[in-house]
Amino acid sequence: MTTSHSFTPDELTLLADRDFFRKKAKVSLKIKQILEELQERLEAEIAFQPLLAPEGFDSQARQFVKGEHLEDFPYQYVDFPRLYTRENKFAFRSLIWWGHHIVFALMIEGPLIKQYRRNLFNRYLEVADQDLCLCLSPSLWEWKYGPGLTLPITRSRRSEIAATLDHRTFFKIARFLPIDDSAVETGTIVDEGLKAFQAILPVIRT
């Protein structure tokens, strides 16, 4: 069987576009700078916060990642603070996903999960109604949102959130920022990321 290697007109236009990768590189650099500044702001924030962190947590640990194939789309993220072991997941991820949205997400799993759950409900009024949602996927690594995927954390949904979290060994709380949000155009993504972390902080504070 012979495979056709011909290109469509749209593909040829893209292949011949010399400016495409220059523009992409420029945007990627801006994203890197945004994530670096956000990480620095988060570092300053947690310096004064008593975190309920798993054993082995290093407050200086961070990870920057750049990739091309999150469901075929480029992405960049920073995990800070972060701890990943077989037993524990304790990380705040700031992810910019080309063609989709920006996500600020707390991911937690492990022996402290019951205490995090207690913190959430003991401090529920601090966390609710701040544009946060509970991610419903059976995987921590799902980054889409919407009906069936996320549940808004609001005062009126307290019992629904509690029922969803009952017996879970992990959970993820996130704020999703659309690419067309005014914060993206005006350059205040770092502020939005810090606000999201501050809103989630009661869950992981001692």
CSV table of C-alpha atoms in Angstrom, one decimal:
chain,number,residue,atom,x,y,z
A,1,MET,CA,0.0,0.0,0.0
A,2,THR,CA,1.4,3.4,-1.0
A,3,THR,CA,1.0,6.3,1.3
A,4,SER,CA,0.3,9.7,-0.1
A,5,HIS,CA,2.7,12.4,1.1
A,6,SER,CA,1.0,15.3,-0.7
A,7,PHE,CA,0.1,18.5,1.2
A,8,THR,CA,-3.1,20.4,1.3
A,9,PRO,CA,-3.1,24.1,0.3
A,10,ASP,CA,-3.5,25.0,4.0
A,11,GLU,CA,-0.6,22.7,5.0
A,12,LEU,CA,1.6,24.2,2.2
A,13,THR,CA,0.8,27.8,3.4
A,14,LEU,CA,1.8,26.8,7.0
A,15,LEU,CA,5.0,25.0,5.8
A,16,ALA,CA,6.1,28.1,3.9
A,17,ASP,CA,5.3,30.6,6.7
A,18,ARG,CA,8.7,31.7,7.9
A,19,ASP,CA,7.2,33.9,10.6
A,20,PHE,CA,5.2,31.2,12.3
A,21,PHE,CA,8.0,29.8,14.4
A,22,ARG,CA,9.5,33.2,15.1
A,23,LYS,CA,6.1,34.3,16.5
A,24,LYS,CA,5.8,31.1,18.4
A,25,ALA,CA,9.2,31.4,20.0
A,26,LYS,CA,8.4,35.0,21.0
A,27,VAL,CA,5.2,34.0,22.7
A,28,SER,CA,6.9,31.0,24.4
A,29,LEU,CA,9.5,33.3,25.9
A,30,LYS,CA,6.8,35.5,27.3
A,31,ILE,CA,5.1,32.5,28.8
A,32,LYS,CA,8.4,31.4,30.4
A,33,GLN,CA,8.9,34.8,31.9
A,34,ILE,CA,5.3,34.8,33.3
A,35,LEU,CA,5.8,31.4,34.9
A,36,GLU,CA,9.2,32.5,36.4
A,37,GLU,CA,7.7,35.6,37.9
A,38,LEU,CA,4.7,33.7,39.3
A,39,GLN,CA,7.0,31.1,40.8
A,40,GLU,CA,8.9,33.9,42.6
A,41,ARG,CA,5.7,35.4,43.9
A,42,LEU,CA,4.5,32.1,45.1
A,43,GLU,CA,7.9,31.5,46.8
A,44,ALA,CA,7.5,34.8,48.7
A,45,GLU,CA,4.0,33.8,49.7
A,46,ILE,CA,4.7,30.5,51.2
A,47,ALA,CA,7.7,31.8,53.1
A,48,PHE,CA,5.2,33.2,55.6
A,49,GLN,CA,2.7,30.4,55.5
A,50,PRO,CA,2.8,27.2,57.7
A,51,LEU,CA,2.0,24.5,55.1
A,52,LEU,CA,0.7,21.1,56.0
A,53,ALA,CA,3.1,19.3,53.7
A,54,PRO,CA,4.0,15.6,53.4
A,55,GLU,CA,7.3,14.3,54.8
A,56,GLY,CA,10.2,15.0,52.6
A,57,PHE,CA,8.8,18.3,51.3
A,58,ASP,CA,11.4,20.8,50.1
A,59,SER,CA,10.1,24.3,50.0
A,60,GLN,CA,12.7,25.2,47.3
A,61,ALA,CA,11.8,22.5,44.9
A,62,ARG,CA,10.3,23.6,41.6
A,63,GLN,CA,10.0,22.3,38.1
A,64,PHE,CA,9.5,24.1,34.8
A,65,VAL,CA,8.3,22.1,31.8
A,66,LYS,CA,7.8,22.9,28.2
A,67,GLY,CA,6.2,20.5,25.7
A,68,GLU,CA,4.4,20.2,22.4
A,69,HIS,CA,1.9,17.4,22.7
A,70,LEU,CA,-0.7,17.9,25.4
A,71,GLU,CA,-3.5,16.5,23.1
A,72,ASP,CA,-1.4,17.8,20.2
A,73,PHE,CA,-1.1,21.3,21.6
A,74,PRO,CA,2.0,23.1,23.0
A,75,TYR,CA,2.1,23.8,26.8
A,76,GLN,CA,4.3,25.2,29.5
A,77,TYR,CA,4.0,24.9,33.2
A,78,VAL,CA,5.7,25.3,36.6
A,79,ASP,CA,5.1,23.1,39.6
A,80,PHE,CA,5.7,25.1,42.7
A,81,PRO,CA,5.5,24.2,45.5
A,82,ARG,CA,6.0,20.5,44.6
A,83,LEU,CA,6.5,17.0,45.9
A,84,TYR,CA,6.0,13.9,44.0
A,85,THR,CA,6.6,10.4,45.4
A,86,ARG,CA,4.8,7.1,44.9
A,87,GLU,CA,2.7,7.7,48.1
A,88,ASN,CA,2.4,11.5,48.0
A,89,LYS,CA,1.4,14.2,45.5
A,90,PHE,CA,1.6,17.8,46.8
A,91,ALA,CA,1.9,20.4,44.0
A,92,PHE,CA,0.5,23.6,42.7
A,93,ARG,CA,0.7,23.7,38.9
A,94,SER,CA,0.4,26.8,36.8
A,95,LEU,CA,-0.2,25.5,33.3
A,96,ILE,CA,-0.6,27.6,30.1
A,97,TRP,CA,-2.1,25.4,27.4
A,98,TRP,CA,-2.0,26.8,23.9
A,99,GLY,CA,-5.4,26.8,22.2
A,100,HIS,CA,-7.2,26.0,25.4
A,101,HIS,CA,-6.8,27.9,28.7
A,102,ILE,CA,-4.6,28.6,31.7
A,103,VAL,CA,-5.0,26.4,34.8
A,104,PHE,CA,-3.9,27.1,38.4
A,105,ALA,CA,-4.3,23.8,40.3
A,106,LEU,CA,-3.6,22.2,43.6
A,107,MET,CA,-3.0,18.4,43.3
A,108,ILE,CA,-2.9,16.4,46.5
A,109,GLU,CA,-2.7,12.7,47.2
A,110,GLY,CA,-1.5,10.5,50.1
A,111,PRO,CA,-1.7,9.9,53.8
A,112,LEU,CA,-2.6,13.6,54.6
A,113,ILE,CA,-5.7,13.6,52.4
A,114,LYS,CA,-8.1,13.3,55.3
A,115,GLN,CA,-6.6,16.3,56.9
A,116,TYR,CA,-6.8,18.3,53.7
A,117,ARG,CA,-10.4,17.4,53.4
A,118,ARG,CA,-11.1,18.5,56.9
A,119,ASN,CA,-9.3,21.8,56.2
A,120,LEU,CA,-11.5,22.3,53.2
A,121,PHE,CA,-14.7,21.9,55.1
A,122,ASN,CA,-13.6,23.6,58.3
A,123,ARG,CA,-12.6,26.6,56.2
A,124,TYR,CA,-15.1,26.2,53.5
A,125,LEU,CA,-16.3,29.8,53.6
A,126,GLU,CA,-12.7,31.0,52.9
A,127,VAL,CA,-12.5,28.8,49.8
A,128,ALA,CA,-16.0,29.0,48.3
A,129,ASP,CA,-17.2,31.4,45.7
A,130,GLN,CA,-13.7,32.3,44.5
A,131,ASP,CA,-13.9,30.9,40.9
A,132,LEU,CA,-12.4,27.6,42.1
A,133,CYS,CA,-13.7,24.2,41.1
A,134,LEU,CA,-13.2,20.6,42.1
A,135,CYS,CA,-11.9,18.4,39.3
A,136,LEU,CA,-13.9,15.2,38.9
A,137,SER,CA,-11.7,13.1,36.6
A,138,PRO,CA,-10.3,9.9,38.1
A,139,SER,CA,-6.9,11.2,37.1
A,140,LEU,CA,-4.9,14.1,38.4
A,141,TRP,CA,-3.6,14.7,34.9
A,142,GLU,CA,-6.8,15.8,33.1
A,143,TRP,CA,-6.7,19.5,32.2
A,144,LYS,CA,-10.1,20.2,30.6
A,145,TYR,CA,-13.1,21.6,32.4
A,146,GLY,CA,-16.8,21.9,32.0
A,147,PRO,CA,-19.9,19.8,32.8
A,148,GLY,CA,-18.9,16.3,34.0
A,149,LEU,CA,-15.3,17.3,34.4
A,150,THR,CA,-15.4,20.1,37.1
A,151,LEU,CA,-17.7,21.1,39.9
A,152,PRO,CA,-17.7,24.8,41.0
A,153,ILE,CA,-16.9,25.2,44.7
A,154,THR,CA,-19.7,27.5,45.9
A,155,ARG,CA,-21.5,27.8,49.2
A,156,SER,CA,-24.6,26.3,47.8
A,157,ARG,CA,-22.7,23.1,46.7
A,158,ARG,CA,-21.0,22.3,50.0
A,159,SER,CA,-22.9,19.0,50.4
A,160,GLU,CA,-22.3,18.0,46.8
A,161,ILE,CA,-18.6,18.7,47.2
A,162,ALA,CA,-18.5,16.7,50.4
A,163,ALA,CA,-20.2,13.7,48.8
A,164,THR,CA,-17.9,13.8,45.8
A,165,LEU,CA,-14.8,13.9,48.0
A,166,ASP,CA,-16.0,11.1,50.3
A,167,HIS,CA,-13.5,8.2,50.2
A,168,ARG,CA,-11.3,9.8,47.5
A,169,THR,CA,-7.6,9.2,48.0
A,170,PHE,CA,-6.7,12.3,46.0
A,171,PHE,CA,-8.2,15.5,44.7
A,172,LYS,CA,-7.5,18.5,42.6
A,173,ILE,CA,-8.8,22.1,43.1
A,174,ALA,CA,-8.3,24.4,40.2
A,175,ARG,CA,-9.1,27.8,38.7
A,176,PHE,CA,-9.4,27.9,34.9
A,177,LEU,CA,-8.7,31.1,33.1
A,178,PRO,CA,-9.8,31.3,29.4
A,179,ILE,CA,-7.2,32.5,26.9
A,180,ASP,CA,-9.6,35.4,26.0
A,181,ASP,CA,-9.8,36.6,29.6
A,182,SER,CA,-8.9,40.2,30.0
A,183,ALA,CA,-6.1,39.2,32.4
A,184,VAL,CA,-4.3,37.5,29.5
A,185,GLU,CA,-4.4,40.6,27.2
A,186,THR,CA,-3.5,43.1,29.9
A,187,GLY,CA,-0.6,41.0,31.3
A,188,THR,CA,-1.9,40.2,34.8
A,189,ILE,CA,-1.7,36.4,34.6
A,190,VAL,CA,0.8,36.4,37.5
A,191,ASP,CA,-1.6,38.3,39.7
A,192,GLU,CA,-4.4,35.9,38.8
A,193,GLY,CA,-2.2,32.9,39.6
A,194,LEU,CA,-1.2,34.3,43.0
A,195,LYS,CA,-4.9,35.0,43.8
A,196,ALA,CA,-5.8,31.4,42.9
A,197,PHE,CA,-3.1,30.1,45.2
A,198,GLN,CA,-4.2,32.3,48.0
A,199,ALA,CA,-7.8,31.2,47.6
A,200,ILE,CA,-6.7,27.5,47.7
A,201,LEU,CA,-4.2,28.0,50.6
A,202,PRO,CA,-6.6,27.3,53.5
A,203,VAL,CA,-6.8,23.7,52.3
A,204,ILE,CA,-3.0,23.1,52.8
A,205,ARG,CA,-2.4,25.5,55.7
A,206,THR,CA,-1.7,24.0,59.1
